[in-house]
Short mmCIF file of C-alpha atoms and ligand atoms in Angstrom, two decimals:
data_model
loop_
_atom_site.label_atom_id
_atom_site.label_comp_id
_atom_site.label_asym_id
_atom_site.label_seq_id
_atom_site.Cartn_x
_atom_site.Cartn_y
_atom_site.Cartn_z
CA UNK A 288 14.36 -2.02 -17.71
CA UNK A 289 12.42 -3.49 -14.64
CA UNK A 290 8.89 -2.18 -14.69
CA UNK A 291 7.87 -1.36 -11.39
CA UNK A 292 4.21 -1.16 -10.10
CA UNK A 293 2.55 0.08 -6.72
CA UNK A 294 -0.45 1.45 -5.11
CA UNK A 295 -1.85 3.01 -1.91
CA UNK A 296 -6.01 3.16 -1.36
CA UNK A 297 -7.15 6.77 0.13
CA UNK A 298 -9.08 4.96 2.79
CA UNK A 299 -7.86 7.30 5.42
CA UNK A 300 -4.58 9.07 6.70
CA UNK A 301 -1.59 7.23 5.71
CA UNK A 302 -0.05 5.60 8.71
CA UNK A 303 3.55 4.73 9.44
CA UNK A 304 3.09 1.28 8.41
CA UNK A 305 2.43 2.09 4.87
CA UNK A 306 5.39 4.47 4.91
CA UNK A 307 8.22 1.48 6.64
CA UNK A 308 6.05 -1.53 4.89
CA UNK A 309 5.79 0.39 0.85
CA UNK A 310 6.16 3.83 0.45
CA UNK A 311 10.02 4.50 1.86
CA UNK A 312 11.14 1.56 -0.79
CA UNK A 313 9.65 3.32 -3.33
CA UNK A 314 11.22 6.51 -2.34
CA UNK A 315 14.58 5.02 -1.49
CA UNK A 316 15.41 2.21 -4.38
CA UNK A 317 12.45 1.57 -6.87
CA UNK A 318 12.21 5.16 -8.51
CA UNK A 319 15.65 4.98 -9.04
CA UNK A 320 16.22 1.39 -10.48
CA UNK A 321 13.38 1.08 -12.95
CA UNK A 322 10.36 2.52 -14.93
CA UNK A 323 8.20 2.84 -11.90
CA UNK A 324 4.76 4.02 -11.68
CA UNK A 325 2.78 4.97 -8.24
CA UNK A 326 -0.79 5.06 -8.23
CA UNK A 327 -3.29 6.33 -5.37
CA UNK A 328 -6.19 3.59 -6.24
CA UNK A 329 -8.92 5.40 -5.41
CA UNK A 330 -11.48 3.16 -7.12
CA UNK A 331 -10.41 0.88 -4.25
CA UNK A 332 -11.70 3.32 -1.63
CA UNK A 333 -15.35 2.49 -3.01
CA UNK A 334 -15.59 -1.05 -2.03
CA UNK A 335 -16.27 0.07 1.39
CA UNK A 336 -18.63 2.09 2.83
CA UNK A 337 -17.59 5.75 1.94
CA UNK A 338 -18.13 9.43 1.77
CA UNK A 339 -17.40 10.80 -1.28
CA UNK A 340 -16.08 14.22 -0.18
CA UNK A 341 -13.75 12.38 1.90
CA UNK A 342 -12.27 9.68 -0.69
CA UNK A 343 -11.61 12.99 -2.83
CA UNK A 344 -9.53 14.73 -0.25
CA UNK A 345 -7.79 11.38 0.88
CA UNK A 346 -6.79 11.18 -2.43
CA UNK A 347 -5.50 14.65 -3.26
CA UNK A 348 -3.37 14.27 0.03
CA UNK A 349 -2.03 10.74 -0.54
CA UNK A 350 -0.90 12.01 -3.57
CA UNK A 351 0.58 14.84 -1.62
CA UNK A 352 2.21 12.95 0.71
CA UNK A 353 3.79 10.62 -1.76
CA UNK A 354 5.30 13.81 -3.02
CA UNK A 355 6.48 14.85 0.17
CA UNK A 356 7.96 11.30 1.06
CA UNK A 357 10.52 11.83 -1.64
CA UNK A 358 8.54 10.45 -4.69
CA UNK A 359 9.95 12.48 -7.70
CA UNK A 360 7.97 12.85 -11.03
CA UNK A 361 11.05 13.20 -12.67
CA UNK A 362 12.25 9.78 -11.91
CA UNK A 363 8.85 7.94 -11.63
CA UNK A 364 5.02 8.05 -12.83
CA UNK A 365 2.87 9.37 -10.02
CA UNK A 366 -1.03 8.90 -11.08
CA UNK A 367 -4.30 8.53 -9.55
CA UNK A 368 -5.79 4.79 -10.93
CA UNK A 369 -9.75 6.30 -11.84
CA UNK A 370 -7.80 8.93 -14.51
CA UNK A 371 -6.97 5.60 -16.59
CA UNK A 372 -9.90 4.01 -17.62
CA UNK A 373 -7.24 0.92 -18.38
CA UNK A 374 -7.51 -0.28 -15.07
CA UNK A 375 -11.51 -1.49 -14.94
CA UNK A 376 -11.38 -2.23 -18.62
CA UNK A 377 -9.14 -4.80 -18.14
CA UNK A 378 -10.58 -5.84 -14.60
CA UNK A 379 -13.74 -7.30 -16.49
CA UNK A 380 -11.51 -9.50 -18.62
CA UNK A 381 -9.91 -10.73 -15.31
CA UNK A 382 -13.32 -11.31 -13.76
CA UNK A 383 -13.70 -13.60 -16.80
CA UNK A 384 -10.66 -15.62 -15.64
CA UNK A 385 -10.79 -15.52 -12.21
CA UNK A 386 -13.30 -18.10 -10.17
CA UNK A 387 -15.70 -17.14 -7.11
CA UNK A 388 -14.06 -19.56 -5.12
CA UNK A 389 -10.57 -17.78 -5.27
CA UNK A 390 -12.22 -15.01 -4.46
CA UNK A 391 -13.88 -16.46 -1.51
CA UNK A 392 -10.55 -17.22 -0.13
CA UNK A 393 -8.76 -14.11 0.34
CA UNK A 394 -7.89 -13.59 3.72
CA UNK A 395 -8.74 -9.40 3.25
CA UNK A 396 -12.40 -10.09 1.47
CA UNK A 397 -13.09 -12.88 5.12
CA UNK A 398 -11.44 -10.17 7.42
CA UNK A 399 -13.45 -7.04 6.53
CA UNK A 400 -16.67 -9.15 5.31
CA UNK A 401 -16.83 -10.41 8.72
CA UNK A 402 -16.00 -6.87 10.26
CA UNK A 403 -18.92 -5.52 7.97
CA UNK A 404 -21.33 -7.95 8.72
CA UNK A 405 -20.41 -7.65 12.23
CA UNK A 406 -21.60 -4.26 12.65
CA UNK A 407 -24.78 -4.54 10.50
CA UNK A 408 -23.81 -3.05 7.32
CA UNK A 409 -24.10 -5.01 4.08
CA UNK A 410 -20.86 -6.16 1.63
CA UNK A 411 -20.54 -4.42 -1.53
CA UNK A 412 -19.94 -6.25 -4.47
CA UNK A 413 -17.09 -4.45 -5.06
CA UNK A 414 -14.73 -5.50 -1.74
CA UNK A 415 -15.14 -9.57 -3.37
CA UNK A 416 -13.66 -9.04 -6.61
CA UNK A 417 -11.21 -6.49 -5.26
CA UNK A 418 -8.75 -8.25 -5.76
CA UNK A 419 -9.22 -8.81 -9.24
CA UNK A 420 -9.27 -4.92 -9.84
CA UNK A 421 -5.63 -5.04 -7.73
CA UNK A 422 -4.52 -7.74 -10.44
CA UNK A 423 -5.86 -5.35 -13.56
CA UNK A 424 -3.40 -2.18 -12.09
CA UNK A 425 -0.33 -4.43 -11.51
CA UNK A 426 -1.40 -6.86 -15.53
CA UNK A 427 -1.91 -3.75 -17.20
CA UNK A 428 1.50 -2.23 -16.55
CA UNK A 429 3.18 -5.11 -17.43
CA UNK A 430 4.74 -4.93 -14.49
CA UNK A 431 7.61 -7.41 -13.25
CA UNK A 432 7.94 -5.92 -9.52
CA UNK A 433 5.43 -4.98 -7.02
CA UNK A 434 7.25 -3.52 -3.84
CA UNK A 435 4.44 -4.15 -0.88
CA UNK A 436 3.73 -5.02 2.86
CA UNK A 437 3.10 -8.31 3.58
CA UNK A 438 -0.66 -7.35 4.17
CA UNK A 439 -0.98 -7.73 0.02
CA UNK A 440 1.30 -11.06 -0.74
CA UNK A 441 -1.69 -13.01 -1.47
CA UNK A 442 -3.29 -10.39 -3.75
CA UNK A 443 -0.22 -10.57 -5.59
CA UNK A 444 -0.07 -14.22 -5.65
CA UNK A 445 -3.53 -14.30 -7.16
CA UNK A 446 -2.56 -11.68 -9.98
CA UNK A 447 0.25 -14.44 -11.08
CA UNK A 448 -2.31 -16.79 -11.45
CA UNK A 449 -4.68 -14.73 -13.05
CA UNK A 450 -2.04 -13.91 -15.78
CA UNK A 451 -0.49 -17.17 -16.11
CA UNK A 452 -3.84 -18.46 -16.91
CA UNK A 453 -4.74 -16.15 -19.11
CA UNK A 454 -1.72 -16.51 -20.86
CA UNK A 455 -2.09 -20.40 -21.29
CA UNK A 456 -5.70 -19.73 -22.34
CA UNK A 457 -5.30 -17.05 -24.92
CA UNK A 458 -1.61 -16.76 -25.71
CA UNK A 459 0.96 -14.32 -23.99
CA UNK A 460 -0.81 -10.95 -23.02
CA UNK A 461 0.95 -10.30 -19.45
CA UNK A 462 4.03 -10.48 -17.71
CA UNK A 463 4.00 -12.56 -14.59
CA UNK A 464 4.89 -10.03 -11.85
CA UNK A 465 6.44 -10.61 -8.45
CA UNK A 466 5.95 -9.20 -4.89
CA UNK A 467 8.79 -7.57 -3.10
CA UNK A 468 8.85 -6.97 0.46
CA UNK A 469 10.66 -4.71 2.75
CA UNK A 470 13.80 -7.02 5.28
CA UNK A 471 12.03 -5.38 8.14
CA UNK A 472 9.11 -3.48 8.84
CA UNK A 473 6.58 -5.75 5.83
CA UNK A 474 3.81 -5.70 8.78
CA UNK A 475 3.77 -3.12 11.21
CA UNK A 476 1.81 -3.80 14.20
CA UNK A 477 -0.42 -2.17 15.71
CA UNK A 478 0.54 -0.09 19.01
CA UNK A 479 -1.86 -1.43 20.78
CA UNK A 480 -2.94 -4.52 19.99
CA UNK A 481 0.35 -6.19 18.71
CA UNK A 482 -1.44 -8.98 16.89
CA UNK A 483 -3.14 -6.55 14.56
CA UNK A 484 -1.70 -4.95 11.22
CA UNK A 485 -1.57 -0.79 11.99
CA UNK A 486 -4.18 -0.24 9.43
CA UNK A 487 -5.60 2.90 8.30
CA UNK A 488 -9.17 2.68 8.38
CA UNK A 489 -9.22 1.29 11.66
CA UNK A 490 -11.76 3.19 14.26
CA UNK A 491 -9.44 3.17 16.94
CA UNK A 492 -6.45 5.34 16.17
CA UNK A 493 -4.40 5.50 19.55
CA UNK A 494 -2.46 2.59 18.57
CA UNK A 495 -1.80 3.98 14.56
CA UNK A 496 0.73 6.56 14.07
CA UNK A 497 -0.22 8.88 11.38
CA UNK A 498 2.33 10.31 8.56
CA UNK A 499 0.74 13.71 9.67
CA UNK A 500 0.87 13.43 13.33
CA UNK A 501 2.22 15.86 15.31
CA UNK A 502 6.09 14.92 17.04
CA UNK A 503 4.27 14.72 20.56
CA UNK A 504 1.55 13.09 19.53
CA UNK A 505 4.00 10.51 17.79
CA UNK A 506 5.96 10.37 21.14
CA UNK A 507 2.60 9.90 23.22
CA UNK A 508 1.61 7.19 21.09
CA UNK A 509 4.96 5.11 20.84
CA UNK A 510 5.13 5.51 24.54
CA UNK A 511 1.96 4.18 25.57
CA UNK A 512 2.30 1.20 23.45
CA UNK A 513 1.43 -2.05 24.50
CA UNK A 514 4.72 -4.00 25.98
CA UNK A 515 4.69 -8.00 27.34
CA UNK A 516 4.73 -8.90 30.45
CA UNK A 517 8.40 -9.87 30.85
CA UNK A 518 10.96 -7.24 31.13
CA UNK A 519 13.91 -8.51 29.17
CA UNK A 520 14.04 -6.57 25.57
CA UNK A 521 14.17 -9.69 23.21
CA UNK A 522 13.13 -9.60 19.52
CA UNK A 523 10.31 -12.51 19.79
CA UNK A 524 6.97 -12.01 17.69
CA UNK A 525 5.93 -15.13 19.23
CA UNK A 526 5.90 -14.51 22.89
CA UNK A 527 7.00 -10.38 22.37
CA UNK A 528 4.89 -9.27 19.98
CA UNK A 529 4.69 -5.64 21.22
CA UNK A 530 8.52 -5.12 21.96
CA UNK A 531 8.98 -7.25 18.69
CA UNK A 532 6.95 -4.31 16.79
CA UNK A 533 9.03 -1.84 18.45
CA UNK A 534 12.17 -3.25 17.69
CA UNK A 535 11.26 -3.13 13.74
CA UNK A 536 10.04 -0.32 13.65
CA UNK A 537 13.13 1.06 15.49
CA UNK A 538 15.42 -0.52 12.79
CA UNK A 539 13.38 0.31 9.90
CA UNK A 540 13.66 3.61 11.30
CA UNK A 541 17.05 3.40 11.47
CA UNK A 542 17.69 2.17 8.21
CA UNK A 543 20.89 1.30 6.63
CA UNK A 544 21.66 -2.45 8.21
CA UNK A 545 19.97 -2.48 11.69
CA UNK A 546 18.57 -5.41 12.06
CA UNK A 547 16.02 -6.03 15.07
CA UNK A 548 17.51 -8.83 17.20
CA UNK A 549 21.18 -6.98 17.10
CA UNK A 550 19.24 -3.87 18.89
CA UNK A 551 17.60 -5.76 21.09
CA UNK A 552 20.87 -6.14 23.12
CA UNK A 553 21.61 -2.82 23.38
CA UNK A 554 18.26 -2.63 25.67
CA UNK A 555 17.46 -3.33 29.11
CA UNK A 556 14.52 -1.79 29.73
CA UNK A 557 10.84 -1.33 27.97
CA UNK A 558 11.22 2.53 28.79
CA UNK A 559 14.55 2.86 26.80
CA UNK A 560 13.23 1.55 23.73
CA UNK A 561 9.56 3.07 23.59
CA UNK A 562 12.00 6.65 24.15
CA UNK A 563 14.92 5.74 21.21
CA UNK A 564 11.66 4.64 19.18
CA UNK A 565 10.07 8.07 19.62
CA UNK A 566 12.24 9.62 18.47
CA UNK A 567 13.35 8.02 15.37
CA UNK A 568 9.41 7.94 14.07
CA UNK A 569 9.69 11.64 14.95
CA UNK A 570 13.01 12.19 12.76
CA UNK A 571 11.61 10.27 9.77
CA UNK A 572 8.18 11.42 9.86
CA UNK A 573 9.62 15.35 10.49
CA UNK A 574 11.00 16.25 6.79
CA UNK A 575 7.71 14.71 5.18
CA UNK A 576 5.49 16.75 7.64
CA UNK A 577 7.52 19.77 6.60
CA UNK A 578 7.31 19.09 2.52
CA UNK A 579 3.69 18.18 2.94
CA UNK A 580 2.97 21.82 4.26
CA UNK A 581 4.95 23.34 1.41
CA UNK A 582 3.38 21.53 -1.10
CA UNK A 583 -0.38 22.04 0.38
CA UNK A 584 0.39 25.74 -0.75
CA UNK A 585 1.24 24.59 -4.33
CA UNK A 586 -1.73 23.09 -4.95
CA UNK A 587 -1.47 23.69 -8.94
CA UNK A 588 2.03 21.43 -8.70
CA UNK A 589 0.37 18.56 -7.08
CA UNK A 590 -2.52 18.74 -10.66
CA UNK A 591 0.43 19.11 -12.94
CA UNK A 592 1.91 16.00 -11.63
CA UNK A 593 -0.78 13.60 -11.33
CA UNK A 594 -2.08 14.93 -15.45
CA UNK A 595 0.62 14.49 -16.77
CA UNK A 596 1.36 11.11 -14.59
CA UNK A 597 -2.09 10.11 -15.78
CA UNK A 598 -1.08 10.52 -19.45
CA UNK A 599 2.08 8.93 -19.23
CA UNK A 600 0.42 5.82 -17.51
CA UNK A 601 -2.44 5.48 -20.43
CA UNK A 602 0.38 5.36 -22.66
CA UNK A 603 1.41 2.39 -21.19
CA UNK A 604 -1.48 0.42 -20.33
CA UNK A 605 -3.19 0.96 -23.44
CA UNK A 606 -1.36 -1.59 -25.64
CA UNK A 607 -1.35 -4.16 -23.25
CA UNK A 608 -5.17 -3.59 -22.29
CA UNK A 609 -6.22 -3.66 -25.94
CA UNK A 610 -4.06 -6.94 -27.01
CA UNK A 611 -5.90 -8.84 -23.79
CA UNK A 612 -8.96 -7.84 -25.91
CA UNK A 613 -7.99 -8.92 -28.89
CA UNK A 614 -6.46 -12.35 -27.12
CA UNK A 615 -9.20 -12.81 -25.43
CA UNK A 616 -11.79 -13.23 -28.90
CA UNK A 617 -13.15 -9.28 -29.03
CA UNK A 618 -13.97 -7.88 -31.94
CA UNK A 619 -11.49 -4.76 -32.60
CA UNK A 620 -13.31 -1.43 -33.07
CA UNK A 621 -13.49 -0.79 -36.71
P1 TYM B 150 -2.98 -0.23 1.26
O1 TYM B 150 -3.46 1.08 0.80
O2 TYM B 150 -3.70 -0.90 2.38
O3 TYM B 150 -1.46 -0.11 1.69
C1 TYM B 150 -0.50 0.50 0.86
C2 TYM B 150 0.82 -0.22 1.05
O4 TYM B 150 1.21 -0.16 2.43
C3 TYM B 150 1.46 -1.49 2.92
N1 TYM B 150 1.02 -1.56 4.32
C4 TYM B 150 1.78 -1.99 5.32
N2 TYM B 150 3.03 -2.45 5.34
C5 TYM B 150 3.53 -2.82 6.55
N3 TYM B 150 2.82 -2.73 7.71
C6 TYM B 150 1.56 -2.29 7.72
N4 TYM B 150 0.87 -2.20 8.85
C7 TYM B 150 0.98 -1.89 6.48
N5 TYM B 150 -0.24 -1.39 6.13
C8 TYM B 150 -0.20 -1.22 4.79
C9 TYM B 150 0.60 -2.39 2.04
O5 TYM B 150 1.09 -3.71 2.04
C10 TYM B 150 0.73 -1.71 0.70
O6 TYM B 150 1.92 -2.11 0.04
N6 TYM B 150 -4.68 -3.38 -2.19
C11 TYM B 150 -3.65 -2.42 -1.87
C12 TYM B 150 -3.56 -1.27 -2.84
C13 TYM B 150 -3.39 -1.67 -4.26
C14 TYM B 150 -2.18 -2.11 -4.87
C15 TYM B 150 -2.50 -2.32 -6.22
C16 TYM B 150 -0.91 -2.35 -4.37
C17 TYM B 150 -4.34 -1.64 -5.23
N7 TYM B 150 -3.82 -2.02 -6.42
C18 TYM B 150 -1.55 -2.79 -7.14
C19 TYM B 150 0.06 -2.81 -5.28
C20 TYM B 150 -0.27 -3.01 -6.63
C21 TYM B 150 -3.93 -1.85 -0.50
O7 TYM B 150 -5.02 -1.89 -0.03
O8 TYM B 150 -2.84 -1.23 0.04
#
């Protein structure tokens, strides 16, 4: 059976580009067509400059909200990644494989290194061998799929090479996984600055639509959103980046096999699209508004899940965690 692996980092509210870009394909297809396992990766929330109080209750509701998306513990493993102490054990083996250099070169550790820097504050440790700690969730599952945005291609990319060195190194220890990404929607833009990823710890939130946002405040947002200059509706990220976002979204939205050039024809006007837009984010967002509020009031639910999802997932990782040790020239506890 295809083992499937995925997480989500409680860095703030969850935004409408992690539901269309990740979380609707795990809803939709993965939990249904293998072993897959969901994990907030809260550890991840540390390599940035955080409140503590805050990470905690990011987590509890990304957890939440995964529920109310549609995840279902019956069909998949739903876990936060700091309950399975697989996860850094085997990151430290995988710092012992990786290089600096390859480090140096991810595009997310240059991006918010030089947004850090920018504004004073200092780079933790932590947000440079990130991605290594990404590679240990994905190595340790042994998984063969990892459904993300496009946002975390070249994290994935790295964790091949990371296990297919290891392997050559110290003989087989981990399946070579591969990325999946969503036919539309694998980088949302941001509504205001079309060139951007929608990104959820972003300061400036007019542009991000939030899973939780009210309908009108969804509506506000969608129709202030930047548009190009022109005013033919054409689906060009190159010269229409902003109607190009819209028109994704819009068919992600949509779903079944709405593509975004086809819709672009049935528009001929900016004001027509930000409207039909609206109000499909409203319609998908509305029944995961609606489960999230039932399930905030079943608090003791939510804990059941995400124990016994914790369990299930150290029952996994631990044989594949302790052979890398073994492989790797550790001396096994006696
Ligand atoms: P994170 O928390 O930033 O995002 C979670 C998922 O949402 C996708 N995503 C988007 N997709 C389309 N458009 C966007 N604007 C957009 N923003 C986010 C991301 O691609 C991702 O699939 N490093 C990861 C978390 C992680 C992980 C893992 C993922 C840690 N370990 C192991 C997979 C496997 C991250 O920061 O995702």
């Amino acid at each position: 059976m295809t083992r499937i692996f995925s997480g989500i980092k409680p860095t703030g509210h969850l935004t409408l580009g992690n539901y269309l870009g990740a979380v609707r394909q795990w809803v939709k297809t993965d939990q249904h067509r293998g072993d897959a396992l969901f994990c907030v990766v809260d550890l991840h929330a540390l390599t940035v400059d955080h409140d503590p109080a805050r990470v905690r209750r990011l987590s509890r509701q990304a957890a939440t909200l995964l529920l109310a998306a549609g995840l279902d513990p019956t069909c998949c493993t739903l876990f936060v990644q700091s309950h399975v102490a697989e996860h850094t054990r085997l990151a430290y083996l995988l710092e012992c494989t990786a290089t600096d250099g390859e480090m140096r070169r991810m595009i997310q550790y240059k991006e918010k290194a030089a947004r850090e820097r920018a504004t004073g504050g200092s780079v933790r440790l932590s947000l440079l061998t990130y991605p290594v700690l990404m590679a240990a969730d994905i190595l340790a599952y042994g998984a063969d799929e990892v459904p993300v945005g496009d946002d975390q291609a070249q994290h994935v990319e790295l964790t091949r090479d990371l296990a297919m060195r290891f392997n050559q190194r110290y003989g087989h220890a981990f399946t070579v996984p591969r990325a999946v990404l969503p036919d539309v929607a694998a980088r949302v833009m941001d509504l205001q600055d079309p060139l951007s990823k929608m990104g959820k710890s972003h300061a400036e939130t007019s542009g991000i639509v939030y899973l939780l946002d009210d309908a009108d405040v969804v509506r506000r947002k969608v129709m202030r959103a930047v548009t190009d200059s022109g005013s033919e509706v054409a689906y060009d990220r190159e010269t229409q980046p902003g109607v190009a976002n819209l028109l994704e979204i819009l068919a992600a939205c949509k779903g079944g096999d709405s593509k975004p050039d086809e819709l672009a024809a049935g528009y001929d006007s900016y004001g027509a699209l930000k409207k039909d837009t609206a109000e499909a984010v409203v319609e998908v967002l509305r029944p995961v508004r609606e489960r999230h509020a039932e399930l905030c009031a079943e608090p003791g639910y939510v804990d059941e899940v995400l124990r016994a999802g914790a369990e299930r997932a150290r029952g996994v990782a631990r044989p594949t965690v302790d052979g890398a040790y073994r492989a790797i020239g550790l001396l096994p506890p006696v």
